Amino acid sequence: MVLAANRKALAAWGTRTILLAVGLVYIFPLYWMVVTSLKSIAETAVFPPTWLPGRWMFENFADVWRTGPFERYFLNSVLVSAGIVLMELTVAVPASYVLAKKSFSGSRAIFALILSGMMIPMQVVVIPVYLLLSKLGWINTYAALIVPFLSSSTAVFWLTESFRQVPNELVEAAKIDRAPEWRIVWNVMLPAVKPTLVTIALLIYIAHWNDLFWVLVMTNNENIQTLTAGIVKLKDADGLQWNLLMAGNVILVAPILLLYMAADKQIKSAFTHGGLK
Amino acid sequence: MPSVRKHNVWIYICLLPALTGSLVFTVYPVFYVIYLSVHQVDLLSGTTKFVAFGNYMRLLRTPDFLQVLGNTLVYTLLTVAVSCSLALVVAVMVNRPGKFHAFIQTAVFSPHIIPLVSISLLWQWLMEKDSGLLNGILQGVGLPKLLWIDSPDTALMSLMLVAVWKSLGFNVVLFVAGMQSIPGQTLEAARLDGAGPAVLMRRIVIPLLSPTLFFALTVNMIGSFQVFDSVKVMTGGGPGNASNVLVHWIYQTGFEFFRFGDASAGAVILFLLVSLLAALNFGILKSRIHYQ
């Protein structure tokens, strides 16, 4: 019995040790990014590497910020991501509401059509969309970065699913009070699905903050480009000053990481539930 | 009844923007990319000439394109296989209450949120051949340095390493969620019968988790087929063509060399691969629902 108990305790400690190692493999690179961003360029080449900066070069951040129009990149990232969130939700809410709560001819076909976007990666359609946008003269405009994401299959799918779970009695009660439809959506439906709504907004924001592909294809003007493109440009232009590159990297990651830490649980449950249902 | 018709018009107005988005930016482009893929596109004169499967045939005879296709398949299959199996092991270990386990889950999941551009830059720094930390560690324990992304022999492997690191946490969270739906008594009963971890895994966890596993496999594969950022940032597809993959090739062919006909054929091949997986996923998941 004692032996069995010992073995169990040993196994538990073994598991913990392995998990700790796994955790380190994840924490350490992020630590290394921050430490490098505060070192001098000479110190990045020192062997064996130093675990903490010899001199804390906070000016690296100011230096990297000055190498390009970083205010512009940063603002563009915020503007484009937030613009897409607002547009997609404005479009998805009414569509999802009628798909979830109204019966009308063609509703299943329309739902299927909108959802088809979930199966089709944007890299498949990028050439035709590029040709269309260049015909419209939209290349190198915010419109090229925002408008193609007009309809989000994922947002429509999740919102329709959650609207369906709002009890019909709530809608009926509002109707008896002769509330117009928009009031039902605004005062009854949206408050009922608020967690879903917030999560979707967050995920859309993150996805577009992180995007590189679309920005590279649709723009070559740094007045329009976002942070991801700005950082890649920094890498291609410079003689690889790793301390500055990591400082730029911190500027790119920090907002998203903060957002993630604030909404960790919500994001994780959204990924698993949104994925499986 | 005019009131009913008015009602319906209002419904369709609600759907119009979403529908327009889908038609203009998804449905029409899919048909147009298929059209372009069977044409020779001359951008200067703005003309297209029908060449049937000419673009496809030429691509499939080009060694570079075949290498790109092979790289994409190797990258996808190996990354997904390694990531999912590691995730299964980690998920079994981390599926416990408590702050420590929650913290590990959060740490492992974090790269799923972070831009792949950042991750790529960070790992390129770690893999730097002279002053990178990984070679520092290798030398520290008396091993020879590796060239990582600078050698054609290891470039693709290095990208796969980054992809496994990035995707592990997503799979762990997915599997933990799946495991929480396995009744505790089932596991406990098996443990009392003397089943060890390996048996538990093979006889209970994997079978009961199979819908989740299958979902993870297809979603991961569809995602892997679309890898772009890490290739663009870390290797540019090189050295030579050693780490080039389909989407990066589409980007180069279309938007650096402006060969839209060829790039479209590549895009259609990507579409076929993704559709095949999506259909497979849908079909098998549907038949597995009775199983659960």
Coordinates of C-alpha atoms in Angstrom, one line a residue:
Chain A
M1 CA 0.0 0.0 0.0
V2 CA 2.8 2.4 1.0
L3 CA 4.6 1.5 -2.2
A4 CA 1.5 2.2 -4.3
A5 CA 1.0 5.5 -2.6
N6 CA 4.6 6.4 -3.2
R7 CA 4.4 5.5 -6.8
K8 CA 1.3 7.6 -7.2
A9 CA 3.0 10.6 -5.6
L10 CA 6.1 10.1 -7.8
A11 CA 3.9 9.9 -10.9
A12 CA 2.2 13.2 -9.9
W13 CA 5.5 14.9 -9.4
G14 CA 6.8 13.5 -12.7
T15 CA 3.7 14.9 -14.5
R16 CA 4.2 18.3 -12.8
T17 CA 7.8 18.4 -13.9
I18 CA 7.0 17.6 -17.5
L19 CA 4.3 20.2 -17.5
L20 CA 6.6 22.8 -16.0
A21 CA 9.1 22.1 -18.8
V22 CA 6.3 22.5 -21.4
G23 CA 5.4 25.8 -19.7
L24 CA 8.9 27.0 -19.9
V25 CA 9.1 26.2 -23.6
Y26 CA 6.2 28.7 -24.0
I27 CA 7.2 31.3 -21.5
F28 CA 10.9 31.4 -22.3
P29 CA 10.7 32.6 -25.9
L30 CA 8.4 35.5 -24.9
Y31 CA 10.8 36.4 -22.1
W32 CA 13.7 36.2 -24.6
M33 CA 11.9 38.6 -26.9
V34 CA 11.4 41.2 -24.1
V35 CA 15.0 40.8 -22.8
T36 CA 16.5 41.2 -26.3
S37 CA 14.4 44.3 -26.9
L38 CA 16.2 45.9 -24.0
K39 CA 19.7 44.9 -24.9
S40 CA 22.3 46.9 -26.9
I41 CA 23.1 45.5 -30.4
A42 CA 26.5 44.4 -29.2
E43 CA 25.0 42.5 -26.3
T44 CA 22.7 40.5 -28.6
A45 CA 25.8 38.9 -30.2
V46 CA 27.6 38.0 -26.9
F47 CA 28.2 34.3 -26.2
P48 CA 27.2 32.8 -23.8
P49 CA 24.1 35.0 -23.9
T50 CA 23.2 37.2 -20.9
W51 CA 20.0 36.5 -19.1
L52 CA 19.4 40.1 -18.3
P53 CA 20.5 43.2 -20.2
G54 CA 23.8 44.7 -19.0
R55 CA 22.4 48.1 -19.6
W56 CA 18.6 48.5 -20.0
M57 CA 18.1 50.2 -23.3
F58 CA 14.6 51.5 -23.1
E59 CA 15.6 53.9 -25.9
N60 CA 15.3 50.9 -28.3
F61 CA 11.6 51.4 -28.3
A62 CA 11.9 55.1 -29.2
D63 CA 14.6 54.2 -31.8
V64 CA 12.4 51.5 -33.5
W65 CA 9.4 53.8 -33.4
R66 CA 11.4 56.4 -35.4
T67 CA 12.7 54.0 -38.1
G68 CA 9.3 54.1 -39.9
P69 CA 6.0 55.8 -39.7
F70 CA 5.0 53.7 -36.7
E71 CA 2.2 56.0 -35.5
R72 CA 0.7 55.4 -38.9
Y73 CA 1.1 51.6 -38.8
F74 CA -0.3 51.5 -35.3
L75 CA -3.3 53.7 -36.0
N76 CA -3.9 51.8 -39.3
S77 CA -3.9 48.5 -37.4
V78 CA -6.4 49.9 -34.9
L79 CA -8.5 51.5 -37.6
V80 CA -8.7 48.5 -39.9
S81 CA -9.3 45.9 -37.2
A82 CA -11.9 48.0 -35.4
G83 CA -13.5 49.0 -38.7
I84 CA -13.9 45.4 -39.7
V85 CA -15.4 44.5 -36.3
L86 CA -18.0 47.3 -36.5
M87 CA -18.9 46.5 -40.1
E88 CA -19.1 42.8 -39.7
L89 CA -21.3 43.0 -36.6
T90 CA -23.6 45.6 -38.2
V91 CA -24.1 43.3 -41.1
A92 CA -24.3 40.0 -39.2
V93 CA -26.8 41.1 -36.4
P94 CA -29.8 41.7 -38.6
A95 CA -29.1 38.8 -40.9
S96 CA -28.6 36.4 -37.9
Y97 CA -31.8 37.7 -36.2
V98 CA -34.0 36.9 -39.2
L99 CA -32.3 33.6 -39.9
A100 CA -32.8 32.6 -36.3
K101 CA -36.3 33.9 -35.5
K102 CA -38.2 34.3 -38.8
S103 CA -39.5 31.6 -41.1
F104 CA -39.4 32.6 -44.8
S105 CA -38.8 30.9 -48.1
G106 CA -35.2 30.4 -49.0
S107 CA -33.9 30.8 -45.4
R108 CA -32.0 27.5 -45.4
A109 CA -30.4 28.2 -48.8
I110 CA -29.4 31.7 -47.8
F111 CA -27.9 30.4 -44.5
A112 CA -25.9 27.8 -46.4
L113 CA -24.7 30.4 -49.0
I114 CA -23.4 32.8 -46.3
L115 CA -21.8 29.9 -44.4
S116 CA -20.0 28.8 -47.6
G117 CA -17.4 31.5 -46.8
M118 CA -16.3 29.4 -43.8
M119 CA -15.0 26.7 -46.1
I120 CA -13.3 29.0 -48.6
P121 CA -9.9 30.5 -47.5
M122 CA -9.2 34.0 -48.6
Q123 CA -6.1 32.9 -50.4
V124 CA -8.3 31.0 -52.8
V125 CA -10.2 34.1 -53.8
V126 CA -7.5 36.7 -53.5
I127 CA -6.7 37.0 -57.2
P128 CA -10.2 37.7 -58.4
V129 CA -10.8 40.1 -55.5
Y130 CA -7.6 41.9 -56.2
L131 CA -8.6 42.3 -59.9
L132 CA -12.0 43.6 -58.8
L133 CA -10.6 46.1 -56.3
S134 CA -8.0 47.3 -58.8
K135 CA -10.7 47.9 -61.3
L136 CA -12.5 50.0 -58.7
G137 CA -9.3 51.8 -58.0
W138 CA -9.3 50.7 -54.4
I139 CA -5.8 49.3 -54.2
N140 CA -3.8 51.1 -51.4
T141 CA -7.0 52.3 -49.7
Y142 CA -8.5 51.4 -46.4
A143 CA -11.5 50.1 -48.4
A144 CA -9.4 47.3 -49.8
L145 CA -8.4 46.2 -46.3
I146 CA -11.9 46.5 -44.8
V147 CA -14.7 46.1 -47.4
P148 CA -13.8 42.5 -48.6
F149 CA -14.6 41.3 -45.1
L150 CA -18.2 42.7 -45.3
S151 CA -19.8 39.4 -44.6
S152 CA -18.4 37.2 -41.9
S153 CA -19.6 33.6 -42.0
T154 CA -18.3 32.9 -38.6
A155 CA -20.1 35.9 -37.0
V156 CA -23.4 35.0 -38.8
F157 CA -23.0 31.3 -37.7
W158 CA -22.3 32.0 -34.1
L159 CA -24.9 34.8 -33.8
T160 CA -27.6 32.8 -35.4
E161 CA -26.9 29.9 -33.1
S162 CA -27.1 32.1 -30.0
F163 CA -30.1 34.0 -31.2
R164 CA -31.9 30.7 -31.6
Q165 CA -31.3 30.0 -27.9
V166 CA -33.1 33.2 -26.8
P167 CA -36.6 32.0 -25.7
N168 CA -39.3 32.9 -28.1
E169 CA -41.5 34.0 -25.2
L170 CA -39.2 37.0 -24.7
V171 CA -39.7 38.1 -28.3
E172 CA -43.5 37.5 -28.1
A173 CA -43.7 39.6 -24.9
A174 CA -42.0 42.5 -26.6
K175 CA -44.4 42.1 -29.6
I176 CA -47.4 42.3 -27.4
D177 CA -46.0 45.6 -26.1
R178 CA -46.0 46.6 -29.8
A179 CA -42.3 47.2 -29.9
P180 CA -40.9 47.6 -33.4
E181 CA -38.5 44.9 -34.6
W182 CA -35.4 47.0 -34.2
R183 CA -36.3 47.6 -30.6
I184 CA -36.7 43.8 -30.1
V185 CA -33.2 43.3 -31.5
W186 CA -31.7 46.1 -29.5
N187 CA -33.4 45.7 -26.2
V188 CA -34.1 41.9 -26.1
M189 CA -31.8 39.9 -28.4
L190 CA -28.5 41.8 -28.1
P191 CA -28.5 41.9 -24.3
A192 CA -29.3 38.2 -24.2
V193 CA -26.3 37.2 -26.4
K194 CA -23.9 39.8 -25.0
P195 CA -21.1 37.3 -24.1
T196 CA -21.1 35.8 -27.6
L197 CA -21.2 39.3 -29.1
V198 CA -18.2 40.4 -27.1
T199 CA -16.2 37.3 -27.9
I200 CA -16.9 37.5 -31.6
A201 CA -15.8 41.1 -31.7
L202 CA -12.6 40.2 -29.8
L203 CA -11.8 37.3 -32.2
I204 CA -12.4 39.4 -35.3
Y205 CA -10.3 42.2 -33.9
I206 CA -7.4 39.8 -33.1
A207 CA -7.6 38.0 -36.5
H208 CA -7.3 41.2 -38.5
W209 CA -4.7 42.7 -36.2
N210 CA -2.6 39.6 -36.9
D211 CA -3.1 39.5 -40.6
L212 CA -0.2 40.0 -43.0
F213 CA -1.2 38.3 -46.2
W214 CA -4.1 40.6 -47.2
V215 CA -2.2 43.7 -46.2
L216 CA 0.8 42.7 -48.4
V217 CA -1.4 41.9 -51.4
M218 CA -3.7 45.0 -51.3
T219 CA -1.2 47.7 -50.3
N220 CA 2.3 48.9 -50.9
N221 CA 1.9 52.3 -49.4
E222 CA 3.1 52.7 -45.8
N223 CA 0.4 55.3 -45.1
I224 CA -2.2 52.5 -45.4
Q225 CA -0.2 49.6 -44.2
T226 CA -0.6 48.0 -40.7
L227 CA 1.9 47.1 -38.0
T228 CA 2.5 43.5 -39.3
A229 CA 3.5 44.8 -42.7
G230 CA 5.6 47.6 -41.0
I231 CA 7.5 45.1 -38.9
V232 CA 8.2 42.8 -41.9
K233 CA 9.5 45.9 -43.8
L234 CA 11.7 46.7 -40.9
K235 CA 13.2 43.3 -41.0
D236 CA 13.8 43.4 -44.8
A237 CA 15.3 46.9 -44.7
D238 CA 17.6 46.7 -41.7
G239 CA 20.9 44.9 -41.3
L240 CA 19.0 42.7 -38.8
Q241 CA 19.4 44.6 -35.6
W242 CA 17.8 42.0 -33.4
N243 CA 17.3 44.3 -30.4
L244 CA 15.3 46.8 -32.5
L245 CA 13.4 44.0 -34.3
M246 CA 12.4 42.5 -30.9
A247 CA 11.3 46.0 -29.7
G248 CA 9.1 46.3 -32.7
N249 CA 7.8 42.8 -32.0
V250 CA 6.9 43.8 -28.5
I251 CA 5.0 46.8 -29.9
L252 CA 3.1 44.4 -32.2
V253 CA 2.4 41.7 -29.6
A254 CA 1.7 43.7 -26.4
P255 CA -1.8 45.0 -27.2
I256 CA -3.0 41.5 -28.3
L257 CA -1.4 39.8 -25.3
L258 CA -3.0 42.3 -22.9
L259 CA -6.4 41.7 -24.6
Y260 CA -5.9 38.0 -24.3
M261 CA -5.0 38.1 -20.7
A262 CA -8.1 40.2 -20.0
A263 CA -10.4 37.7 -21.8
D264 CA -8.5 34.4 -21.4
K265 CA -11.4 32.3 -20.3
Q266 CA -13.9 33.7 -22.7
I267 CA -11.6 33.3 -25.7
K268 CA -10.8 29.7 -24.8
S269 CA -14.4 28.6 -24.3
A270 CA -15.3 30.4 -27.5
F271 CA -12.7 28.4 -29.4
T272 CA -13.8 25.1 -28.1
H273 CA -17.5 25.7 -28.3
G274 CA -17.4 27.6 -31.6
G275 CA -15.3 24.9 -33.0
L276 CA -17.4 22.0 -32.0
K277 CA -21.0 23.1 -32.3
Chain B
M1 CA -52.2 40.4 -48.0
P2 CA -50.0 43.5 -48.3
S3 CA -48.9 43.3 -44.6
V4 CA -47.3 39.9 -45.2
R5 CA -45.4 41.1 -48.2
K6 CA -44.1 44.1 -46.4
H7 CA -42.9 41.8 -43.6
N8 CA -41.0 39.7 -46.1
V9 CA -39.4 42.6 -47.8
W10 CA -38.1 43.7 -44.4
I11 CA -36.6 40.3 -43.8
Y12 CA -34.7 40.3 -47.1
I13 CA -33.4 43.8 -46.5
C14 CA -31.9 42.5 -43.2
L15 CA -30.1 39.8 -45.2
L16 CA -29.0 41.9 -48.1
P17 CA -25.7 43.2 -46.9
A18 CA -24.5 39.8 -45.6
L19 CA -25.7 38.2 -48.8
T20 CA -24.0 40.8 -51.0
G21 CA -20.7 40.3 -49.1
S22 CA -20.8 36.5 -49.7
L23 CA -21.7 36.8 -53.3
V24 CA -19.2 39.5 -54.3
F25 CA -16.3 38.4 -52.1
T26 CA -16.7 34.6 -52.0
V27 CA -19.0 33.0 -54.5
Y28 CA -18.3 35.1 -57.6
P29 CA -14.5 35.0 -57.0
V30 CA -14.5 31.2 -56.7
F31 CA -16.1 30.9 -60.1
Y32 CA -13.8 33.7 -61.5
V33 CA -10.7 32.0 -60.1
I34 CA -11.7 28.8 -61.8
Y35 CA -12.3 30.7 -65.1
L36 CA -8.8 32.4 -64.8
S37 CA -7.2 29.0 -64.1
V38 CA -8.1 27.7 -67.5
H39 CA -7.0 30.9 -69.3
Q40 CA -3.8 32.5 -70.2
V41 CA -4.0 36.0 -68.7
D42 CA -2.2 38.9 -70.3
L43 CA -2.4 41.9 -67.9
L44 CA -0.8 44.4 -70.3
S45 CA -3.3 44.0 -73.1
G46 CA -6.0 42.9 -70.6
T47 CA -6.8 39.8 -72.8
T48 CA -7.4 36.2 -71.8
K49 CA -7.0 33.2 -74.0
F50 CA -8.7 29.9 -73.2
V51 CA -6.0 27.2 -72.7
A52 CA -8.2 24.5 -71.0
F53 CA -6.0 22.6 -68.6
G54 CA -2.8 24.0 -70.0
N55 CA -1.8 25.9 -66.9
Y56 CA -2.4 22.9 -64.7
M57 CA -0.5 20.5 -67.0
R58 CA 2.5 22.9 -67.2
L59 CA 2.6 23.4 -63.5
L60 CA 2.4 19.7 -62.8
R61 CA 5.4 19.2 -65.0
T62 CA 7.4 22.0 -63.4
P63 CA 9.9 20.6 -60.8
D64 CA 9.6 23.8 -58.7
F65 CA 5.9 23.6 -58.4
L66 CA 6.0 19.9 -57.6
Q67 CA 8.4 20.7 -54.9
V68 CA 6.1 23.3 -53.5
L69 CA 3.2 20.9 -53.5
G70 CA 5.3 18.2 -51.9
N71 CA 6.6 20.7 -49.2
T72 CA 3.0 21.7 -48.5
L73 CA 1.9 18.1 -48.0
V74 CA 4.9 17.1 -45.9
Y75 CA 4.6 20.3 -43.8
T76 CA 0.9 19.7 -43.2
L77 CA 0.9 16.0 -42.5
L78 CA 4.0 16.1 -40.2
T79 CA 3.0 19.3 -38.3
V80 CA -0.5 18.1 -37.7
A81 CA 0.5 14.6 -36.7
V82 CA 3.1 15.8 -34.2
S83 CA 1.0 18.6 -32.9
C84 CA -2.1 16.5 -32.3
S85 CA -0.2 13.6 -30.7
L86 CA 1.8 15.8 -28.4
A87 CA -1.4 17.8 -27.5
L88 CA -3.1 14.6 -26.6
V89 CA -0.4 13.7 -24.1
V90 CA -0.2 17.2 -22.7
A91 CA -4.0 17.4 -22.4
V92 CA -4.2 14.2 -20.4
M93 CA -1.6 15.6 -18.0
V94 CA -3.0 19.1 -17.8
N95 CA -6.7 18.1 -17.4
R96 CA -6.9 18.7 -13.7
P97 CA -8.3 21.5 -11.6
G98 CA -6.0 24.0 -9.9
K99 CA -4.1 27.1 -10.6
F100 CA -0.9 25.4 -11.8
H101 CA -2.7 23.5 -14.5
A102 CA -4.8 26.5 -15.6
F103 CA -1.6 28.5 -15.9
I104 CA 0.1 25.9 -18.1
Q105 CA -3.0 25.8 -20.3
T106 CA -2.9 29.6 -20.7
A107 CA 0.8 29.6 -21.5
V108 CA 0.5 26.9 -24.1
F109 CA -2.5 28.5 -25.7
S110 CA -1.1 32.0 -25.9
P111 CA 0.7 31.6 -29.3
H112 CA -2.7 30.9 -30.8
I113 CA -3.6 34.6 -30.2
I114 CA -0.2 36.2 -31.0
P115 CA 0.4 37.3 -34.6
L116 CA 2.3 34.6 -36.6
V117 CA 4.4 37.4 -37.8
S118 CA 5.7 38.0 -34.3
I119 CA 6.2 34.3 -33.6
S120 CA 8.1 34.0 -36.8
L121 CA 10.4 36.9 -36.0
L122 CA 11.0 35.6 -32.5
W123 CA 11.9 32.1 -33.7
Q124 CA 14.1 33.4 -36.4
W125 CA 16.0 35.2 -33.7
L126 CA 16.1 32.0 -31.6
M127 CA 17.3 30.1 -34.7
E128 CA 19.9 32.6 -35.8
K129 CA 23.0 30.6 -36.7
D130 CA 25.7 32.6 -34.9
S131 CA 24.1 34.4 -31.9
G132 CA 20.8 32.6 -31.7
L133 CA 19.8 31.0 -28.4
L134 CA 19.1 27.5 -29.8
N135 CA 22.6 27.2 -31.1
G136 CA 23.9 28.7 -27.9
I137 CA 22.1 25.8 -26.0
L138 CA 23.5 23.2 -28.5
Q139 CA 27.0 24.5 -28.1
G140 CA 26.5 24.7 -24.3
V141 CA 25.8 20.9 -24.2
G142 CA 28.7 20.2 -26.6
L143 CA 26.6 19.6 -29.7
P144 CA 27.4 21.1 -33.1
K145 CA 25.5 24.2 -34.3
L146 CA 22.6 23.8 -36.7
L147 CA 21.9 26.1 -39.7
W148 CA 18.1 25.9 -39.0
I149 CA 16.4 28.1 -41.7
D150 CA 19.6 28.8 -43.5
S151 CA 20.1 25.3 -44.9
P152 CA 17.9 23.6 -47.5
D153 CA 18.1 20.4 -45.4
T154 CA 16.5 21.9 -42.3
A155 CA 14.5 25.0 -43.4
L156 CA 11.2 23.3 -43.8
M157 CA 11.7 21.3 -40.6
S158 CA 12.4 24.6 -38.8
L159 CA 9.1 26.0 -40.0
M160 CA 7.3 22.9 -38.9
L161 CA 8.9 23.2 -35.4
V162 CA 7.4 26.7 -35.2
A163 CA 4.1 25.5 -36.4
V164 CA 3.9 22.7 -33.8
W165 CA 4.8 25.2 -31.1
K166 CA 2.1 27.6 -32.3
S167 CA -0.7 25.1 -32.7
L168 CA -0.1 22.8 -29.7
G169 CA -2.2 24.9 -27.2
F170 CA -5.2 25.2 -29.5
N171 CA -5.3 21.4 -29.7
V172 CA -4.7 21.0 -25.9
V173 CA -7.7 23.2 -25.1
L174 CA -9.8 21.4 -27.7
F175 CA -8.9 18.0 -26.2
V176 CA -9.3 19.1 -22.6
A177 CA -12.8 20.3 -23.5
G178 CA -13.5 17.0 -25.2
M179 CA -12.2 15.0 -22.2
Q180 CA -14.4 16.8 -19.8
S181 CA -17.4 15.3 -21.5
I182 CA -16.0 11.8 -20.8
P183 CA -17.8 10.6 -17.7
G184 CA -15.5 10.5 -14.7
Q185 CA -16.9 7.1 -13.6
T186 CA -15.8 5.5 -16.9
L187 CA -12.2 6.4 -16.2
E188 CA -12.4 5.7 -12.5
A189 CA -13.9 2.2 -13.1
A190 CA -11.1 1.4 -15.6
R191 CA -8.5 2.6 -13.2
L192 CA -9.9 0.4 -10.5
D193 CA -9.8 -2.5 -12.9
G194 CA -6.0 -1.9 -13.0
A195 CA -5.7 -0.2 -16.3
G196 CA -2.5 1.8 -16.8
P197 CA -2.1 5.1 -18.5
A198 CA -1.4 3.5 -21.9
V199 CA -4.5 1.3 -21.8
L200 CA -6.6 4.1 -20.5
M201 CA -5.5 6.2 -23.5
R202 CA -6.0 3.5 -26.1
R203 CA -9.2 2.0 -24.8
I204 CA -11.1 4.9 -23.4
V205 CA -9.7 8.4 -24.1
I206 CA -8.9 8.0 -27.8
P207 CA -12.2 6.2 -28.7
L208 CA -14.4 8.6 -26.7
L209 CA -12.5 11.6 -28.0
S210 CA -12.5 10.5 -31.6
P211 CA -15.0 13.1 -32.9
T212 CA -12.9 15.8 -31.3
L213 CA -9.7 14.3 -32.6
F214 CA -11.1 14.1 -36.1
F215 CA -12.3 17.7 -35.9
A216 CA -8.8 18.8 -34.7
L217 CA -7.1 16.9 -37.5
T218 CA -9.2 18.5 -40.3
V219 CA -9.1 22.0 -38.8
N220 CA -5.4 21.8 -38.3
M221 CA -4.8 20.5 -41.8
I222 CA -6.9 23.1 -43.4
G223 CA -5.0 25.7 -41.4
S224 CA -1.6 24.2 -42.3
F225 CA -2.4 24.3 -46.0
Q226 CA -2.8 28.0 -45.7
V227 CA 0.5 28.8 -44.0
F228 CA 2.0 32.0 -45.3
D229 CA 3.3 34.4 -42.6
S230 CA 6.1 32.2 -41.2
V231 CA 7.3 31.3 -44.7
K232 CA 7.3 35.0 -45.8
V233 CA 9.0 36.2 -42.7
M234 CA 11.5 33.5 -41.9
T235 CA 12.7 31.9 -45.2
G236 CA 10.9 33.6 -48.1
G237 CA 10.5 30.0 -49.4
G238 CA 14.2 29.4 -49.5
P239 CA 17.0 28.5 -49.5
G240 CA 16.3 27.8 -53.2
N241 CA 12.8 26.5 -53.1
A242 CA 13.4 24.3 -50.0
S243 CA 10.7 25.7 -47.8
N244 CA 8.2 27.1 -50.3
V245 CA 4.6 26.2 -49.8
L246 CA 1.4 26.6 -51.9
V247 CA 0.1 29.9 -50.5
H248 CA 3.5 31.6 -50.6
W249 CA 3.9 30.3 -54.1
I250 CA 0.5 31.7 -55.1
Y251 CA 1.5 35.1 -53.6
Q252 CA 4.8 35.1 -55.5
T253 CA 3.4 33.9 -58.8
G254 CA 0.4 36.3 -58.7
F255 CA 1.7 39.4 -57.0
E256 CA 5.4 39.4 -57.6
F257 CA 5.5 37.8 -61.1
F258 CA 2.0 38.7 -62.1
R259 CA 1.3 35.3 -63.7
F260 CA -2.4 35.3 -62.8
G261 CA -3.3 32.3 -64.8
D262 CA -0.8 30.1 -63.1
A263 CA -1.5 31.6 -59.7
S264 CA -5.2 30.9 -60.2
A265 CA -4.5 27.3 -61.0
G266 CA -2.5 27.0 -57.8
A267 CA -5.4 28.7 -55.9
V268 CA -7.9 26.1 -57.4
I269 CA -5.6 23.3 -56.3
L270 CA -5.6 24.8 -52.8
F271 CA -9.4 25.0 -53.0
L272 CA -9.7 21.4 -54.0
L273 CA -7.5 20.2 -51.1
V274 CA -9.4 22.3 -48.5
S275 CA -12.8 21.2 -49.9
L276 CA -11.8 17.6 -49.8
L277 CA -10.8 17.8 -46.2
A278 CA -13.9 19.8 -45.3
A279 CA -16.2 17.3 -47.0
L280 CA -14.4 14.4 -45.3
N281 CA -14.7 16.1 -41.9
F282 CA -18.4 16.8 -42.4
G283 CA -19.1 13.3 -43.6
I284 CA -17.3 11.5 -40.9
L285 CA -18.5 13.8 -38.1
K286 CA -22.0 13.2 -39.3
S287 CA -21.6 9.5 -39.1
R288 CA -19.9 9.7 -35.7
I289 CA -22.7 11.6 -34.0
H290 CA -24.6 8.4 -33.4
Y291 CA -21.5 7.0 -31.9
Q292 CA -21.4 9.5 -29.0

